[in-house]
Amino acid sequence: MGRSTFVGFAVFVAFLGFAYTFFIKPHQHQPMRLFTAQELALYNGTDEKLPILLGILGSVFDVSKGKSHYGVGGSYNHFAGRDASRAFVSGNFTGDGLTDTLHGLSSSEVKSVVEWRDFYIRTYKFVGRLVGRYYNDQGQPTKHLKGAETKAARGAQLLEKQKSEEEKVPSCNSKWSQDEGGEVWCDSGYPRMMQRPVEIALTGKASKRCVCLKEEELENPGLEVYEGCDHLAKACKV
């Protein structure tokens, strides 16, 4: 390579570096788009010129590729143009139900909301953050987002603990038919209703499950015999 050719090549390389620094690189680091609630409301699918956006836990996603669901007349249109995080688990899609507050929800319900956000991260394009409950006007997480994520993590831990505890005691077999109703039975042991050990902490409610126990375990506290079922019956109508 001659000197003049080398110099020309060096100038070309330098130009590429300049172009990358001043024209290409900045576009790779555009500032985070921050939305107000009023701005987000514009992207509710009613304006064909605008994408359809929704928020969940303050994260905003472009769901335009799901227009048949999120557009006007779609079954999920109530989510468009707003953050209705609570409705993802409450099923209340009208009025005050379309809100971003998770106040009063159990750890398992908050866990479900976080899982819905993760679904949108995997499935749709993330486009920005909503200023309000979960992000401040600098786009930084608030105590509400950190609290929700902490509660969701606690819910995951409790669910794993419950699963581990329930694996220690076998569940009953069960069946149901419209003609005969329900029945539970044990191939080995006797059916009893048992309180789920961490259910109140997990869901805020108490629930029971059918377990199969050995005869010497039947006097343990907290067990219930199914109504109308003999003490040592292996099958019970429910």
PDB file of C-alpha atoms in Angstrom:
ATOM      1  CA  MET A   1       0.000   0.000   0.000  1.00  0.00           C
ATOM      2  CA  GLY A   2       1.485   3.395  -1.053  1.00  0.00           C
ATOM      3  CA  ARG A   3       1.763   6.329   1.331  1.00  0.00           C
ATOM      4  CA  SER A   4      -1.020   8.297  -0.345  1.00  0.00           C
ATOM      5  CA  THR A   5      -3.297   5.227  -0.336  1.00  0.00           C
ATOM      6  CA  PHE A   6      -2.517   4.591   3.343  1.00  0.00           C
ATOM      7  CA  VAL A   7      -3.257   8.207   4.239  1.00  0.00           C
ATOM      8  CA  GLY A   8      -6.529   8.052   2.323  1.00  0.00           C
ATOM      9  CA  PHE A   9      -7.480   4.841   4.112  1.00  0.00           C
ATOM     10  CA  ALA A  10      -6.631   6.367   7.489  1.00  0.00           C
ATOM     11  CA  VAL A  11      -8.791   9.399   6.723  1.00  0.00           C
ATOM     12  CA  PHE A  12     -11.661   7.081   5.735  1.00  0.00           C
ATOM     13  CA  VAL A  13     -11.364   5.119   8.985  1.00  0.00           C
ATOM     14  CA  ALA A  14     -11.268   8.345  10.976  1.00  0.00           C
ATOM     15  CA  PHE A  15     -14.417   9.510   9.202  1.00  0.00           C
ATOM     16  CA  LEU A  16     -16.205   6.279  10.075  1.00  0.00           C
ATOM     17  CA  GLY A  17     -15.255   6.792  13.711  1.00  0.00           C
ATOM     18  CA  PHE A  18     -16.579  10.347  13.582  1.00  0.00           C
ATOM     19  CA  ALA A  19     -19.819   9.252  11.924  1.00  0.00           C
ATOM     20  CA  TYR A  20     -20.338   6.470  14.487  1.00  0.00           C
ATOM     21  CA  THR A  21     -19.731   8.846  17.397  1.00  0.00           C
ATOM     22  CA  PHE A  22     -21.941  11.674  16.212  1.00  0.00           C
ATOM     23  CA  PHE A  23     -24.604  10.059  14.040  1.00  0.00           C
ATOM     24  CA  ILE A  24     -24.995   6.357  14.801  1.00  0.00           C
ATOM     25  CA  LYS A  25     -24.068   5.907  18.458  1.00  0.00           C
ATOM     26  CA  PRO A  26     -26.447   8.541  19.867  1.00  0.00           C
ATOM     27  CA  HIS A  27     -29.402   6.743  18.320  1.00  0.00           C
ATOM     28  CA  GLN A  28     -28.449   3.596  20.187  1.00  0.00           C
ATOM     29  CA  HIS A  29     -28.804   5.414  23.490  1.00  0.00           C
ATOM     30  CA  GLN A  30     -31.954   7.440  23.084  1.00  0.00           C
ATOM     31  CA  PRO A  31     -33.316   8.796  26.402  1.00  0.00           C
ATOM     32  CA  MET A  32     -35.951   6.642  28.069  1.00  0.00           C
ATOM     33  CA  ARG A  33     -39.412   7.639  26.860  1.00  0.00           C
ATOM     34  CA  LEU A  34     -41.445   8.748  29.840  1.00  0.00           C
ATOM     35  CA  PHE A  35     -45.236   8.957  29.602  1.00  0.00           C
ATOM     36  CA  THR A  36     -47.753  10.785  31.717  1.00  0.00           C
ATOM     37  CA  ALA A  37     -51.117   9.126  32.253  1.00  0.00           C
ATOM     38  CA  GLN A  38     -52.668  11.712  29.915  1.00  0.00           C
ATOM     39  CA  GLU A  39     -50.138  10.931  27.169  1.00  0.00           C
ATOM     40  CA  LEU A  40     -50.553   7.181  27.513  1.00  0.00           C
ATOM     41  CA  ALA A  41     -54.332   7.566  27.199  1.00  0.00           C
ATOM     42  CA  LEU A  42     -53.860   8.781  23.619  1.00  0.00           C
ATOM     43  CA  TYR A  43     -52.540   5.351  22.595  1.00  0.00           C
ATOM     44  CA  ASN A  44     -55.761   3.450  23.318  1.00  0.00           C
ATOM     45  CA  GLY A  45     -56.366   2.240  19.786  1.00  0.00           C
ATOM     46  CA  THR A  46     -58.866   4.893  18.726  1.00  0.00           C
ATOM     47  CA  ASP A  47     -56.329   6.762  16.565  1.00  0.00           C
ATOM     48  CA  GLU A  48     -55.236   4.595  13.641  1.00  0.00           C
ATOM     49  CA  LYS A  49     -52.090   6.710  13.232  1.00  0.00           C
ATOM     50  CA  LEU A  50     -50.787   5.830  16.686  1.00  0.00           C
ATOM     51  CA  PRO A  51     -49.539   2.527  18.072  1.00  0.00           C
ATOM     52  CA  ILE A  52     -51.550   0.778  20.794  1.00  0.00           C
ATOM     53  CA  LEU A  53     -49.799   0.937  24.154  1.00  0.00           C
ATOM     54  CA  LEU A  54     -50.525  -0.409  27.610  1.00  0.00           C
ATOM     55  CA  GLY A  55     -48.823  -0.162  30.965  1.00  0.00           C
ATOM     56  CA  ILE A  56     -48.279  -2.719  33.682  1.00  0.00           C
ATOM     57  CA  LEU A  57     -46.384  -1.913  36.880  1.00  0.00           C
ATOM     58  CA  GLY A  58     -45.341   1.301  35.155  1.00  0.00           C
ATOM     59  CA  SER A  59     -43.664  -0.414  32.189  1.00  0.00           C
ATOM     60  CA  VAL A  60     -45.171   0.567  28.832  1.00  0.00           C
ATOM     61  CA  PHE A  61     -45.427  -1.849  25.908  1.00  0.00           C
ATOM     62  CA  ASP A  62     -46.428  -1.544  22.262  1.00  0.00           C
ATOM     63  CA  VAL A  63     -49.117  -4.182  21.721  1.00  0.00           C
ATOM     64  CA  SER A  64     -50.036  -3.095  18.200  1.00  0.00           C
ATOM     65  CA  LYS A  65     -49.267  -6.529  16.778  1.00  0.00           C
ATOM     66  CA  GLY A  66     -52.145  -7.775  18.922  1.00  0.00           C
ATOM     67  CA  LYS A  67     -54.518  -5.167  17.490  1.00  0.00           C
ATOM     68  CA  SER A  68     -57.355  -7.668  17.101  1.00  0.00           C
ATOM     69  CA  HIS A  69     -57.288  -8.094  20.888  1.00  0.00           C
ATOM     70  CA  TYR A  70     -56.196  -4.650  22.124  1.00  0.00           C
ATOM     71  CA  GLY A  71     -57.808  -2.441  19.476  1.00  0.00           C
ATOM     72  CA  VAL A  72     -61.259  -0.916  19.616  1.00  0.00           C
ATOM     73  CA  GLY A  73     -63.804  -3.699  20.043  1.00  0.00           C
ATOM     74  CA  GLY A  74     -61.129  -6.179  21.101  1.00  0.00           C
ATOM     75  CA  SER A  75     -61.586  -8.289  24.202  1.00  0.00           C
ATOM     76  CA  TYR A  76     -58.525  -6.676  25.879  1.00  0.00           C
ATOM     77  CA  ASN A  77     -59.128  -3.098  24.741  1.00  0.00           C
ATOM     78  CA  HIS A  78     -59.827  -2.093  28.350  1.00  0.00           C
ATOM     79  CA  PHE A  79     -56.072  -2.434  29.006  1.00  0.00           C
ATOM     80  CA  ALA A  80     -55.057  -0.094  26.159  1.00  0.00           C
ATOM     81  CA  GLY A  81     -53.923   3.433  26.945  1.00  0.00           C
ATOM     82  CA  ARG A  82     -53.582   2.915  30.696  1.00  0.00           C
ATOM     83  CA  ASP A  83     -51.882   0.990  33.478  1.00  0.00           C
ATOM     84  CA  ALA A  84     -54.532  -1.360  34.836  1.00  0.00           C
ATOM     85  CA  SER A  85     -52.155  -3.662  36.713  1.00  0.00           C
ATOM     86  CA  ARG A  86     -54.747  -4.709  39.290  1.00  0.00           C
ATOM     87  CA  ALA A  87     -57.231  -5.898  36.666  1.00  0.00           C
ATOM     88  CA  PHE A  88     -54.793  -8.562  35.458  1.00  0.00           C
ATOM     89  CA  VAL A  89     -55.646 -10.585  38.571  1.00  0.00           C
ATOM     90  CA  SER A  90     -58.904  -9.065  39.838  1.00  0.00           C
ATOM     91  CA  GLY A  91     -60.873  -9.604  36.646  1.00  0.00           C
ATOM     92  CA  ASN A  92     -62.628  -6.268  37.244  1.00  0.00           C
ATOM     93  CA  PHE A  93     -62.401  -4.525  33.874  1.00  0.00           C
ATOM     94  CA  THR A  94     -64.714  -1.576  34.548  1.00  0.00           C
ATOM     95  CA  GLY A  95     -64.581   1.706  36.433  1.00  0.00           C
ATOM     96  CA  ASP A  96     -62.359   1.712  39.497  1.00  0.00           C
ATOM     97  CA  GLY A  97     -61.216  -1.832  38.684  1.00  0.00           C
ATOM     98  CA  LEU A  98     -58.989  -0.458  35.920  1.00  0.00           C
ATOM     99  CA  THR A  99     -56.344   0.873  38.280  1.00  0.00           C
ATOM    100  CA  ASP A 100     -52.636   0.391  38.858  1.00  0.00           C
ATOM    101  CA  THR A 101     -52.834   0.043  42.652  1.00  0.00           C
ATOM    102  CA  LEU A 102     -52.156  -3.395  44.119  1.00  0.00           C
ATOM    103  CA  HIS A 103     -53.201  -2.406  47.630  1.00  0.00           C
ATOM    104  CA  GLY A 104     -54.809  -5.292  49.486  1.00  0.00           C
ATOM    105  CA  LEU A 105     -53.752  -7.998  47.038  1.00  0.00           C
ATOM    106  CA  SER A 106     -52.136 -11.141  48.410  1.00  0.00           C
ATOM    107  CA  SER A 107     -48.538 -12.106  47.726  1.00  0.00           C
ATOM    108  CA  SER A 108     -49.665 -14.743  45.224  1.00  0.00           C
ATOM    109  CA  GLU A 109     -51.801 -12.183  43.368  1.00  0.00           C
ATOM    110  CA  VAL A 110     -48.934  -9.665  43.245  1.00  0.00           C
ATOM    111  CA  LYS A 111     -46.707 -12.485  42.009  1.00  0.00           C
ATOM    112  CA  SER A 112     -49.184 -13.058  39.173  1.00  0.00           C
ATOM    113  CA  VAL A 113     -49.095  -9.368  38.198  1.00  0.00           C
ATOM    114  CA  VAL A 114     -45.286  -9.456  38.045  1.00  0.00           C
ATOM    115  CA  GLU A 115     -45.510 -12.602  35.913  1.00  0.00           C
ATOM    116  CA  TRP A 116     -47.881 -10.789  33.553  1.00  0.00           C
ATOM    117  CA  ARG A 117     -45.336  -7.972  33.227  1.00  0.00           C
ATOM    118  CA  ASP A 118     -42.664 -10.558  32.413  1.00  0.00           C
ATOM    119  CA  PHE A 119     -44.978 -12.008  29.747  1.00  0.00           C
ATOM    120  CA  TYR A 120     -45.203  -8.598  28.073  1.00  0.00           C
ATOM    121  CA  ILE A 121     -41.427  -8.179  28.262  1.00  0.00           C
ATOM    122  CA  ARG A 122     -41.030 -11.479  26.400  1.00  0.00           C
ATOM    123  CA  THR A 123     -43.852 -10.951  23.921  1.00  0.00           C
ATOM    124  CA  TYR A 124     -44.126  -7.254  23.078  1.00  0.00           C
ATOM    125  CA  LYS A 125     -41.847  -4.274  22.539  1.00  0.00           C
ATOM    126  CA  PHE A 126     -40.959  -2.268  25.635  1.00  0.00           C
ATOM    127  CA  VAL A 127     -41.254   1.441  24.776  1.00  0.00           C
ATOM    128  CA  GLY A 128     -40.931   3.363  28.026  1.00  0.00           C
ATOM    129  CA  ARG A 129     -42.134   4.027  31.535  1.00  0.00           C
ATOM    130  CA  LEU A 130     -45.190   5.657  33.023  1.00  0.00           C
ATOM    131  CA  VAL A 131     -44.550   8.456  35.491  1.00  0.00           C
ATOM    132  CA  GLY A 132     -46.652   7.905  38.568  1.00  0.00           C
ATOM    133  CA  ARG A 133     -47.002   5.127  41.094  1.00  0.00           C
ATOM    134  CA  TYR A 134     -44.110   2.937  39.949  1.00  0.00           C
ATOM    135  CA  TYR A 135     -41.650   5.372  38.343  1.00  0.00           C
ATOM    136  CA  ASN A 136     -40.803   8.951  39.241  1.00  0.00           C
ATOM    137  CA  ASP A 137     -40.376  11.817  36.795  1.00  0.00           C
ATOM    138  CA  GLN A 138     -36.754  10.742  36.250  1.00  0.00           C
ATOM    139  CA  GLY A 139     -37.821   7.252  35.259  1.00  0.00           C
ATOM    140  CA  GLN A 140     -36.444   5.730  38.447  1.00  0.00           C
ATOM    141  CA  PRO A 141     -38.313   2.980  40.361  1.00  0.00           C
ATOM    142  CA  THR A 142     -40.376   4.114  43.337  1.00  0.00           C
ATOM    143  CA  LYS A 143     -40.945   2.368  46.658  1.00  0.00           C
ATOM    144  CA  HIS A 144     -44.220   1.011  45.245  1.00  0.00           C
ATOM    145  CA  LEU A 145     -42.449  -0.937  42.484  1.00  0.00           C
ATOM    146  CA  LYS A 146     -39.792  -2.224  44.855  1.00  0.00           C
ATOM    147  CA  GLY A 147     -42.512  -3.207  47.316  1.00  0.00           C
ATOM    148  CA  ALA A 148     -44.495  -5.067  44.658  1.00  0.00           C
ATOM    149  CA  GLU A 149     -41.435  -6.975  43.460  1.00  0.00           C
ATOM    150  CA  THR A 150     -40.460  -7.852  47.028  1.00  0.00           C
ATOM    151  CA  LYS A 151     -43.983  -9.092  47.770  1.00  0.00           C
ATOM    152  CA  ALA A 152     -44.002 -11.137  44.559  1.00  0.00           C
ATOM    153  CA  ALA A 153     -40.686 -12.735  45.505  1.00  0.00           C
ATOM    154  CA  ARG A 154     -42.134 -13.565  48.921  1.00  0.00           C
ATOM    155  CA  GLY A 155     -45.130 -15.130  47.189  1.00  0.00           C
ATOM    156  CA  ALA A 156     -42.818 -17.305  45.095  1.00  0.00           C
ATOM    157  CA  GLN A 157     -40.995 -18.446  48.246  1.00  0.00           C
ATOM    158  CA  LEU A 158     -44.251 -19.268  50.031  1.00  0.00           C
ATOM    159  CA  LEU A 159     -45.562 -21.149  47.017  1.00  0.00           C
ATOM    160  CA  GLU A 160     -42.407 -23.236  46.884  1.00  0.00           C
ATOM    161  CA  LYS A 161     -42.649 -23.888  50.616  1.00  0.00           C
ATOM    162  CA  GLN A 162     -46.277 -24.965  50.296  1.00  0.00           C
ATOM    163  CA  LYS A 163     -45.415 -27.267  47.400  1.00  0.00           C
ATOM    164  CA  SER A 164     -42.609 -28.816  49.430  1.00  0.00           C
ATOM    165  CA  GLU A 165     -44.864 -29.322  52.465  1.00  0.00           C
ATOM    166  CA  GLU A 166     -47.690 -30.831  50.430  1.00  0.00           C
ATOM    167  CA  GLU A 167     -45.350 -33.302  48.743  1.00  0.00           C
ATOM    168  CA  LYS A 168     -44.811 -34.858  52.167  1.00  0.00           C
ATOM    169  CA  VAL A 169     -48.478 -35.859  52.441  1.00  0.00           C
ATOM    170  CA  PRO A 170     -50.097 -37.603  49.438  1.00  0.00           C
ATOM    171  CA  SER A 171     -53.235 -36.085  47.943  1.00  0.00           C
ATOM    172  CA  CYS A 172     -56.502 -37.953  47.430  1.00  0.00           C
ATOM    173  CA  ASN A 173     -57.742 -39.168  44.081  1.00  0.00           C
ATOM    174  CA  SER A 174     -60.864 -37.386  42.954  1.00  0.00           C
ATOM    175  CA  LYS A 175     -63.548 -37.438  40.297  1.00  0.00           C
ATOM    176  CA  TRP A 176     -66.770 -35.620  39.502  1.00  0.00           C
ATOM    177  CA  SER A 177     -69.707 -36.234  37.224  1.00  0.00           C
ATOM    178  CA  GLN A 178     -72.968 -34.410  36.770  1.00  0.00           C
ATOM    179  CA  ASP A 179     -74.958 -37.554  37.517  1.00  0.00           C
ATOM    180  CA  GLU A 180     -73.031 -38.855  40.528  1.00  0.00           C
ATOM    181  CA  GLY A 181     -71.438 -35.701  41.947  1.00  0.00           C
ATOM    182  CA  GLY A 182     -67.957 -35.729  43.461  1.00  0.00           C
ATOM    183  CA  GLU A 183     -65.932 -38.404  45.166  1.00  0.00           C
ATOM    184  CA  VAL A 184     -62.491 -38.563  46.781  1.00  0.00           C
ATOM    185  CA  TRP A 185     -60.639 -41.758  47.619  1.00  0.00           C
ATOM    186  CA  CYS A 186     -57.295 -43.149  48.714  1.00  0.00           C
ATOM    187  CA  ASP A 187     -55.515 -46.153  47.269  1.00  0.00           C
ATOM    188  CA  SER A 188     -53.541 -46.288  50.491  1.00  0.00           C
ATOM    189  CA  GLY A 189     -54.777 -44.582  53.652  1.00  0.00           C
ATOM    190  CA  TYR A 190     -57.924 -42.674  54.523  1.00  0.00           C
ATOM    191  CA  PRO A 191     -59.219 -39.339  53.159  1.00  0.00           C
ATOM    192  CA  ARG A 192     -59.226 -36.264  55.372  1.00  0.00           C
ATOM    193  CA  MET A 193     -59.452 -32.518  54.797  1.00  0.00           C
ATOM    194  CA  MET A 194     -56.267 -30.712  55.855  1.00  0.00           C
ATOM    195  CA  GLN A 195     -55.532 -27.002  56.069  1.00  0.00           C
ATOM    196  CA  ARG A 196     -52.871 -25.881  53.595  1.00  0.00           C
ATOM    197  CA  PRO A 197     -49.934 -24.855  55.831  1.00  0.00           C
ATOM    198  CA  VAL A 198     -49.029 -21.457  54.352  1.00  0.00           C
ATOM    199  CA  GLU A 199     -52.216 -20.638  52.449  1.00  0.00           C
ATOM    200  CA  ILE A 200     -53.239 -17.658  54.581  1.00  0.00           C
ATOM    201  CA  ALA A 201     -49.832 -16.007  54.181  1.00  0.00           C
ATOM    202  CA  LEU A 202     -49.848 -16.808  50.459  1.00  0.00           C
ATOM    203  CA  THR A 203     -53.378 -15.861  49.416  1.00  0.00           C
ATOM    204  CA  GLY A 204     -54.895 -14.156  52.438  1.00  0.00           C
ATOM    205  CA  LYS A 205     -57.500 -16.931  52.624  1.00  0.00           C
ATOM    206  CA  ALA A 206     -57.743 -20.317  54.277  1.00  0.00           C
ATOM    207  CA  SER A 207     -58.242 -23.371  52.103  1.00  0.00           C
ATOM    208  CA  LYS A 208     -58.058 -27.118  52.554  1.00  0.00           C
ATOM    209  CA  ARG A 209     -57.084 -30.086  50.450  1.00  0.00           C
ATOM    210  CA  CYS A 210     -57.874 -33.783  50.576  1.00  0.00           C
ATOM    211  CA  VAL A 211     -55.015 -35.918  51.858  1.00  0.00           C
ATOM    212  CA  CYS A 212     -54.510 -39.653  52.396  1.00  0.00           C
ATOM    213  CA  LEU A 213     -53.341 -40.540  55.899  1.00  0.00           C
ATOM    214  CA  LYS A 214     -52.378 -43.688  57.730  1.00  0.00           C
ATOM    215  CA  GLU A 215     -54.681 -44.856  60.517  1.00  0.00           C
ATOM    216  CA  GLU A 216     -52.234 -43.762  63.230  1.00  0.00           C
ATOM    217  CA  GLU A 217     -52.226 -40.235  61.756  1.00  0.00           C
ATOM    218  CA  LEU A 218     -55.991 -39.738  61.852  1.00  0.00           C
ATOM    219  CA  GLU A 219     -55.959 -38.223  65.343  1.00  0.00           C
ATOM    220  CA  ASN A 220     -53.578 -35.437  64.361  1.00  0.00           C
ATOM    221  CA  PRO A 221     -55.022 -31.948  65.058  1.00  0.00           C
ATOM    222  CA  GLY A 222     -56.592 -29.870  62.312  1.00  0.00           C
ATOM    223  CA  LEU A 223     -58.074 -32.755  60.300  1.00  0.00           C
ATOM    224  CA  GLU A 224     -61.713 -33.033  59.221  1.00  0.00           C
ATOM    225  CA  VAL A 225     -63.740 -36.072  58.201  1.00  0.00           C
ATOM    226  CA  TYR A 226     -65.965 -35.547  55.177  1.00  0.00           C
ATOM    227  CA  GLU A 227     -69.605 -35.191  56.158  1.00  0.00           C
ATOM    228  CA  GLY A 228     -71.451 -38.489  55.957  1.00  0.00           C
ATOM    229  CA  CYS A 229     -68.231 -40.467  55.563  1.00  0.00           C
ATOM    230  CA  ASP A 230     -67.244 -43.303  57.915  1.00  0.00           C
ATOM    231  CA  HIS A 231     -64.155 -42.844  60.066  1.00  0.00           C
ATOM    232  CA  LEU A 232     -62.200 -45.552  58.223  1.00  0.00           C
ATOM    233  CA  ALA A 233     -63.809 -45.258  54.811  1.00  0.00           C
ATOM    234  CA  LYS A 234     -61.358 -45.201  51.899  1.00  0.00           C
ATOM    235  CA  ALA A 235     -63.764 -43.226  49.685  1.00  0.00           C
ATOM    236  CA  CYS A 236     -66.082 -40.317  50.466  1.00  0.00           C
ATOM    237  CA  LYS A 237     -68.796 -38.494  48.551  1.00  0.00           C
ATOM    238  CA  VAL A 238     -68.251 -34.746  48.430  1.00  0.00           C
TER     239      VAL A 238
END
